């Protein structure tokens, strides 16, 4: 019997047959053009996932009315007839691989960007004139005319999709978007037929679905996406969510239910970060199945393993399983599993850096593990080319950049040697994986180690490269991936005019790796200085605090760990830190170290405070390790990648490793 056979069974979603139980749900790509239309870049992205075996793919949000513009030109407008030729190309691309494609029909309501462009200012639509929880802008309560326009927009958008050959549509009534805000008793305070009871609050969703059903026709599937719970006091709770689901199921308008959770203020429940383990929303899908009759139910969020997806289906908790981020990381995970190559799958680590973290900033989607995401035309499966002339390649450094460079080169037929001075591969990611809740970073290392083994890379651990050892390999090309080292000299990016902090040599100073490896060396009272705004300083504070140490984190930034806001970890990390007694002190710099301790100064007026401390841990600047570069460049063909080129995130390191291997 084929492994995971329960997942490969077809299922009927109304008039549409889907070949397996794996779904790629709607997620923002940010590849739109200046006319707010889907681009060929988007089509290439979706086709790659269809080619890899996904049964059902949902487009990113297709706005149903001109009042929903999202991130300016990046948000697609599904109501425009101009979209029909684009949809035709999309349907053809996805269908050629046996997958089905549905459009996600949405309106963002007040959870929208207003005024990004000068010709885009408008009053945002809402049920009751309440403000956005994301942007704070107060919307205006929709009139009956507005509601009629919205309903017509859903119908018009469905018609565009149907005539283009799209298979169905999902009415997006989740995540705090406009229809969800009508469903929620927290945001719907209306006293007309669209407010009050569950029946009334569901009315607008039913009427929008009626328009989609009417304009889509009998062969067009219609589903609905719901937040069964908002995780917000006064909002939709589980009991109310079940009542909503039953009301909509009893309408007979929907062919399936896609069950999610959360709203704009609890979006971490939609795209859970590493801080939330497992598949947290499966129980909600199971609850929904009990009230929607025989209608198929989709579950989503955090499901990265096919074995977990199979368990969900066989247990009856859901009929289909969304593996959306898993498909961003590896669009061919199904094809690999079905062909006995499951050990080649690249797994989503749920870092939320390339996907939701970039989308939150209005940037195009990519992926930490998969630099081909969004670059399918140049880096996708069709772009693979074996080396015309196999060469011998030496990679120096076994961090993510070096590992990916070695794999990329070896996969093309080159003979590759990888030298790593330590006793393990993984570089600084190995240390990140030791932080609380960060264990999934090790999954990325394990994925790459398996691929190095598959392509027979000659991995030499405990080997320090020098000119003689490089020459002995006899390489035609050298890839330098020697990484970076943390500075402990007190030089701060936030006080760049000062070469060092006075008295710095009067206290024990450690870099983050030293502190992770040997917490005892930090003493009992620790000050962590952070210039990065990343997870590391706060994750290190948590690690040290769990070992009983008194920890204070100091940063010149407006708040600590500002980038954790974008990857959705902040709402989980901060409570853990406060529960452990960690002191967070933003808007301060270290002014000096003296016999009383670490003196910090408020950046606005210089006001000083002394922190008694046994040690300082500097999460500040890093220096590229380029010691070998000049001497190697004089004798060999050399490419530098990753932190030794410039200290950045692992995303850039893996991308540059991939490109270096392709460039030989």
GROMACS .gro file of N, CA, C and O in nm, residues 484-535:
model
  208
  484UNK      N    1   3.045   3.459   1.018
  484UNK     CA    2   3.077   3.583   1.088
  484UNK      C    3   3.096   3.555   1.235
  484UNK      O    4   3.057   3.449   1.285
  485UNK      N    5   3.155   3.650   1.305
  485UNK     CA    6   3.173   3.639   1.450
  485UNK      C    7   3.111   3.760   1.517
  485UNK      O    8   3.113   3.872   1.463
  486UNK      N    9   3.058   3.738   1.638
  486UNK     CA   10   2.997   3.847   1.713
  486UNK      C   11   3.105   3.934   1.777
  486UNK      O   12   3.204   3.883   1.829
  487UNK      N   13   3.084   4.063   1.773
  487UNK     CA   14   3.177   4.157   1.836
  487UNK      C   15   3.147   4.169   1.985
  487UNK      O   16   3.031   4.175   2.026
  488UNK      N   17   3.251   4.176   2.064
  488UNK     CA   18   3.236   4.195   2.208
  488UNK      C   19   3.320   4.312   2.257
  488UNK      O   20   3.355   4.320   2.374
  489UNK      N   21   3.349   4.405   2.163
  489UNK     CA   22   3.436   4.517   2.199
  489UNK      C   23   3.358   4.641   2.242
  489UNK      O   24   3.414   4.747   2.267
  490UNK      N   25   3.224   4.629   2.246
  490UNK     CA   26   3.143   4.743   2.290
  490UNK      C   27   3.107   4.840   2.181
  490UNK      O   28   3.036   4.937   2.206
  491UNK      N   29   3.155   4.816   2.060
  491UNK     CA   30   3.116   4.904   1.950
  491UNK      C   31   2.970   4.880   1.917
  491UNK      O   32   2.927   4.766   1.898
  492UNK      N   33   2.894   4.987   1.910
  492UNK     CA   34   2.749   4.975   1.894
  492UNK      C   35   2.703   5.048   1.769
  492UNK      O   36   2.747   5.159   1.741
  493UNK      N   37   2.614   4.983   1.695
  493UNK     CA   38   2.558   5.047   1.577
  493UNK      C   39   2.476   5.169   1.614
  493UNK      O   40   2.462   5.263   1.536
  494UNK      N   41   2.420   5.170   1.734
  494UNK     CA   42   2.335   5.281   1.776
  494UNK      C   43   2.416   5.399   1.828
  494UNK      O   44   2.363   5.508   1.847
  495UNK      N   45   2.544   5.378   1.856
  495UNK     CA   46   2.632   5.487   1.900
  495UNK      C   47   2.758   5.478   1.815
  495UNK      O   48   2.869   5.460   1.864
  496UNK      N   49   2.740   5.491   1.685
  496UNK     CA   50   2.847   5.461   1.591
  496UNK      C   51   2.967   5.554   1.604
  496UNK      O   52   3.078   5.520   1.566
  497UNK      N   53   2.945   5.673   1.659
  497UNK     CA   54   3.056   5.768   1.669
  497UNK      C   55   3.153   5.732   1.780
  497UNK      O   56   3.262   5.787   1.789
  498UNK      N   57   3.114   5.640   1.868
  498UNK     CA   58   3.197   5.604   1.982
  498UNK      C   59   3.263   5.469   1.957
  498UNK      O   60   3.194   5.370   1.931
  499UNK      N   61   3.395   5.459   1.960
  499UNK     CA   62   3.462   5.334   1.927
  499UNK      C   63   3.433   5.223   2.027
  499UNK      O   64   3.433   5.106   1.992
  500UNK      N   65   3.410   5.256   2.153
  500UNK     CA   66   3.383   5.154   2.253
  500UNK      C   67   3.318   5.219   2.373
  500UNK      O   68   3.318   5.341   2.388
  501UNK      N   69   3.261   5.137   2.460
  501UNK     CA   70   3.193   5.188   2.579
  501UNK      C   71   3.294   5.197   2.693
  501UNK      O   72   3.363   5.098   2.722
  502UNK      N   73   3.304   5.312   2.758
  502UNK     CA   74   3.401   5.328   2.868
  502UNK      C   75   3.381   5.222   2.977
  502UNK      O   76   3.269   5.191   3.016
  503UNK      N   77   3.490   5.166   3.023
  503UNK     CA   78   3.487   5.067   3.129
  503UNK      C   79   3.448   4.928   3.084
  503UNK      O   80   3.430   4.838   3.166
  504UNK      N   81   3.440   4.910   2.955
  504UNK     CA   82   3.397   4.782   2.898
  504UNK      C   83   3.483   4.665   2.946
  504UNK      O   84   3.435   4.554   2.964
  505UNK      N   85   3.612   4.694   2.965
  505UNK     CA   86   3.704   4.587   3.005
  505UNK      C   87   3.695   4.555   3.154
  505UNK      O   88   3.766   4.469   3.205
  506UNK      N   89   3.602   4.622   3.225
  506UNK     CA   90   3.589   4.597   3.368
  506UNK      C   91   3.479   4.499   3.403
  506UNK      O   92   3.444   4.485   3.522
  507UNK      N   93   3.424   4.432   3.304
  507UNK     CA   94   3.317   4.335   3.329
  507UNK      C   95   3.334   4.218   3.234
  507UNK      O   96   3.395   4.232   3.126
  508UNK      N   97   3.286   4.104   3.273
  508UNK     CA   98   3.291   3.987   3.185
  508UNK      C   99   3.194   4.009   3.068
  508UNK      O  100   3.076   4.038   3.088
  509UNK      N  101   3.247   3.998   2.945
  509UNK     CA  102   3.167   4.021   2.825
  509UNK      C  103   3.163   3.891   2.744
  509UNK      O  104   3.267   3.831   2.716
  510UNK      N  105   3.044   3.850   2.705
  510UNK     CA  106   3.026   3.729   2.626
  510UNK      C  107   2.947   3.760   2.500
  510UNK      O  108   2.864   3.853   2.498
  511UNK      N  109   2.972   3.682   2.396
  511UNK     CA  110   2.886   3.693   2.279
  511UNK      C  111   2.769   3.595   2.295
  511UNK      O  112   2.768   3.511   2.387
  512UNK      N  113   2.667   3.602   2.209
  512UNK     CA  114   2.547   3.517   2.229
  512UNK      C  115   2.577   3.368   2.226
  512UNK      O  116   2.516   3.291   2.302
  513UNK      N  117   2.668   3.328   2.141
  513UNK     CA  118   2.698   3.185   2.130
  513UNK      C  119   2.764   3.135   2.258
  513UNK      O  120   2.730   3.027   2.309
  514UNK      N  121   2.855   3.213   2.312
  514UNK     CA  122   2.918   3.175   2.439
  514UNK      C  123   2.814   3.162   2.549
  514UNK      O  124   2.819   3.070   2.632
  515UNK      N  125   2.718   3.255   2.551
  515UNK     CA  126   2.615   3.253   2.655
  515UNK      C  127   2.522   3.133   2.640
  515UNK      O  128   2.480   3.072   2.739
  516UNK      N  129   2.490   3.099   2.515
  516UNK     CA  130   2.404   2.983   2.491
  516UNK      C  131   2.476   2.854   2.531
  516UNK      O  132   2.419   2.765   2.594
  517UNK      N  133   2.603   2.844   2.494
  517UNK     CA  134   2.680   2.724   2.521
  517UNK      C  135   2.716   2.708   2.669
  517UNK      O  136   2.723   2.596   2.720
  518UNK      N  137   2.734   2.820   2.737
  518UNK     CA  138   2.781   2.812   2.876
  518UNK      C  139   2.710   2.917   2.962
  518UNK      O  140   2.770   3.017   3.003
  519UNK      N  141   2.583   2.897   2.992
  519UNK     CA  142   2.509   2.995   3.072
  519UNK      C  143   2.574   3.024   3.207
  519UNK      O  144   2.564   3.136   3.258
  520UNK      N  145   2.643   2.925   3.263
  520UNK     CA  146   2.706   2.946   3.394
  520UNK      C  147   2.809   3.057   3.390
  520UNK      O  148   2.833   3.126   3.490
  521UNK      N  149   2.872   3.077   3.273
  521UNK     CA  150   2.975   3.179   3.261
  521UNK      C  151   2.917   3.320   3.272
  521UNK      O  152   2.992   3.416   3.291
  522UNK      N  153   2.784   3.333   3.262
  522UNK     CA  154   2.721   3.465   3.268
  522UNK      C  155   2.706   3.515   3.412
  522UNK      O  156   2.673   3.632   3.432
  523UNK      N  157   2.727   3.429   3.509
  523UNK     CA  158   2.703   3.469   3.647
  523UNK      C  159   2.556   3.469   3.679
  523UNK      O  160   2.473   3.412   3.606
  524UNK      N  161   2.520   3.536   3.787
  524UNK     CA  162   2.381   3.535   3.833
  524UNK      C  163   2.298   3.652   3.782
  524UNK      O  164   2.176   3.647   3.781
  525UNK      N  165   2.367   3.761   3.746
  525UNK     CA  166   2.297   3.881   3.700
  525UNK      C  167   2.355   3.923   3.566
  525UNK      O  168   2.475   3.945   3.554
  526UNK      N  169   2.267   3.931   3.463
  526UNK     CA  170   2.314   3.948   3.326
  526UNK      C  171   2.243   4.067   3.261
  526UNK      O  172   2.122   4.082   3.273
  527UNK      N  173   2.322   4.148   3.191
  527UNK     CA  174   2.265   4.252   3.104
  527UNK      C  175   2.292   4.210   2.960
  527UNK      O  176   2.407   4.182   2.922
  528UNK      N  177   2.187   4.203   2.880
  528UNK     CA  178   2.199   4.174   2.737
  528UNK      C  179   2.177   4.304   2.661
  528UNK      O  180   2.077   4.373   2.682
  529UNK      N  181   2.272   4.339   2.576
  529UNK     CA  182   2.261   4.460   2.495
  529UNK      C  183   2.223   4.419   2.353
  529UNK      O  184   2.294   4.341   2.289
  530UNK      N  185   2.112   4.472   2.305
  530UNK     CA  186   2.061   4.431   2.173
  530UNK      C  187   2.056   4.549   2.077
  530UNK      O  188   1.994   4.651   2.106
  531UNK      N  189   2.121   4.531   1.963
  531UNK     CA  190   2.113   4.631   1.856
  531UNK      C  191   2.035   4.579   1.736
  531UNK      O  192   2.024   4.650   1.636
  532UNK      N  193   1.983   4.457   1.743
  532UNK     CA  194   1.931   4.393   1.622
  532UNK      C  195   1.780   4.399   1.607
  532UNK      O  196   1.729   4.402   1.495
  533UNK      N  197   1.707   4.394   1.717
  533UNK     CA  198   1.561   4.387   1.709
  533UNK      C  199   1.510   4.250   1.671
  533UNK      O  200   1.389   4.232   1.651
  534UNK      N  201   1.598   4.151   1.663
  534UNK     CA  202   1.558   4.016   1.625
  534UNK      C  203   1.522   3.934   1.748
  534UNK      O  204   1.529   3.981   1.861
  535UNK      N  205   1.491   3.807   1.725
  535UNK     CA  206   1.448   3.718   1.832
  535UNK      C  207   1.562   3.684   1.927
  535UNK      O  208   1.540   3.658   2.046
   0.00000   0.00000   0.00000
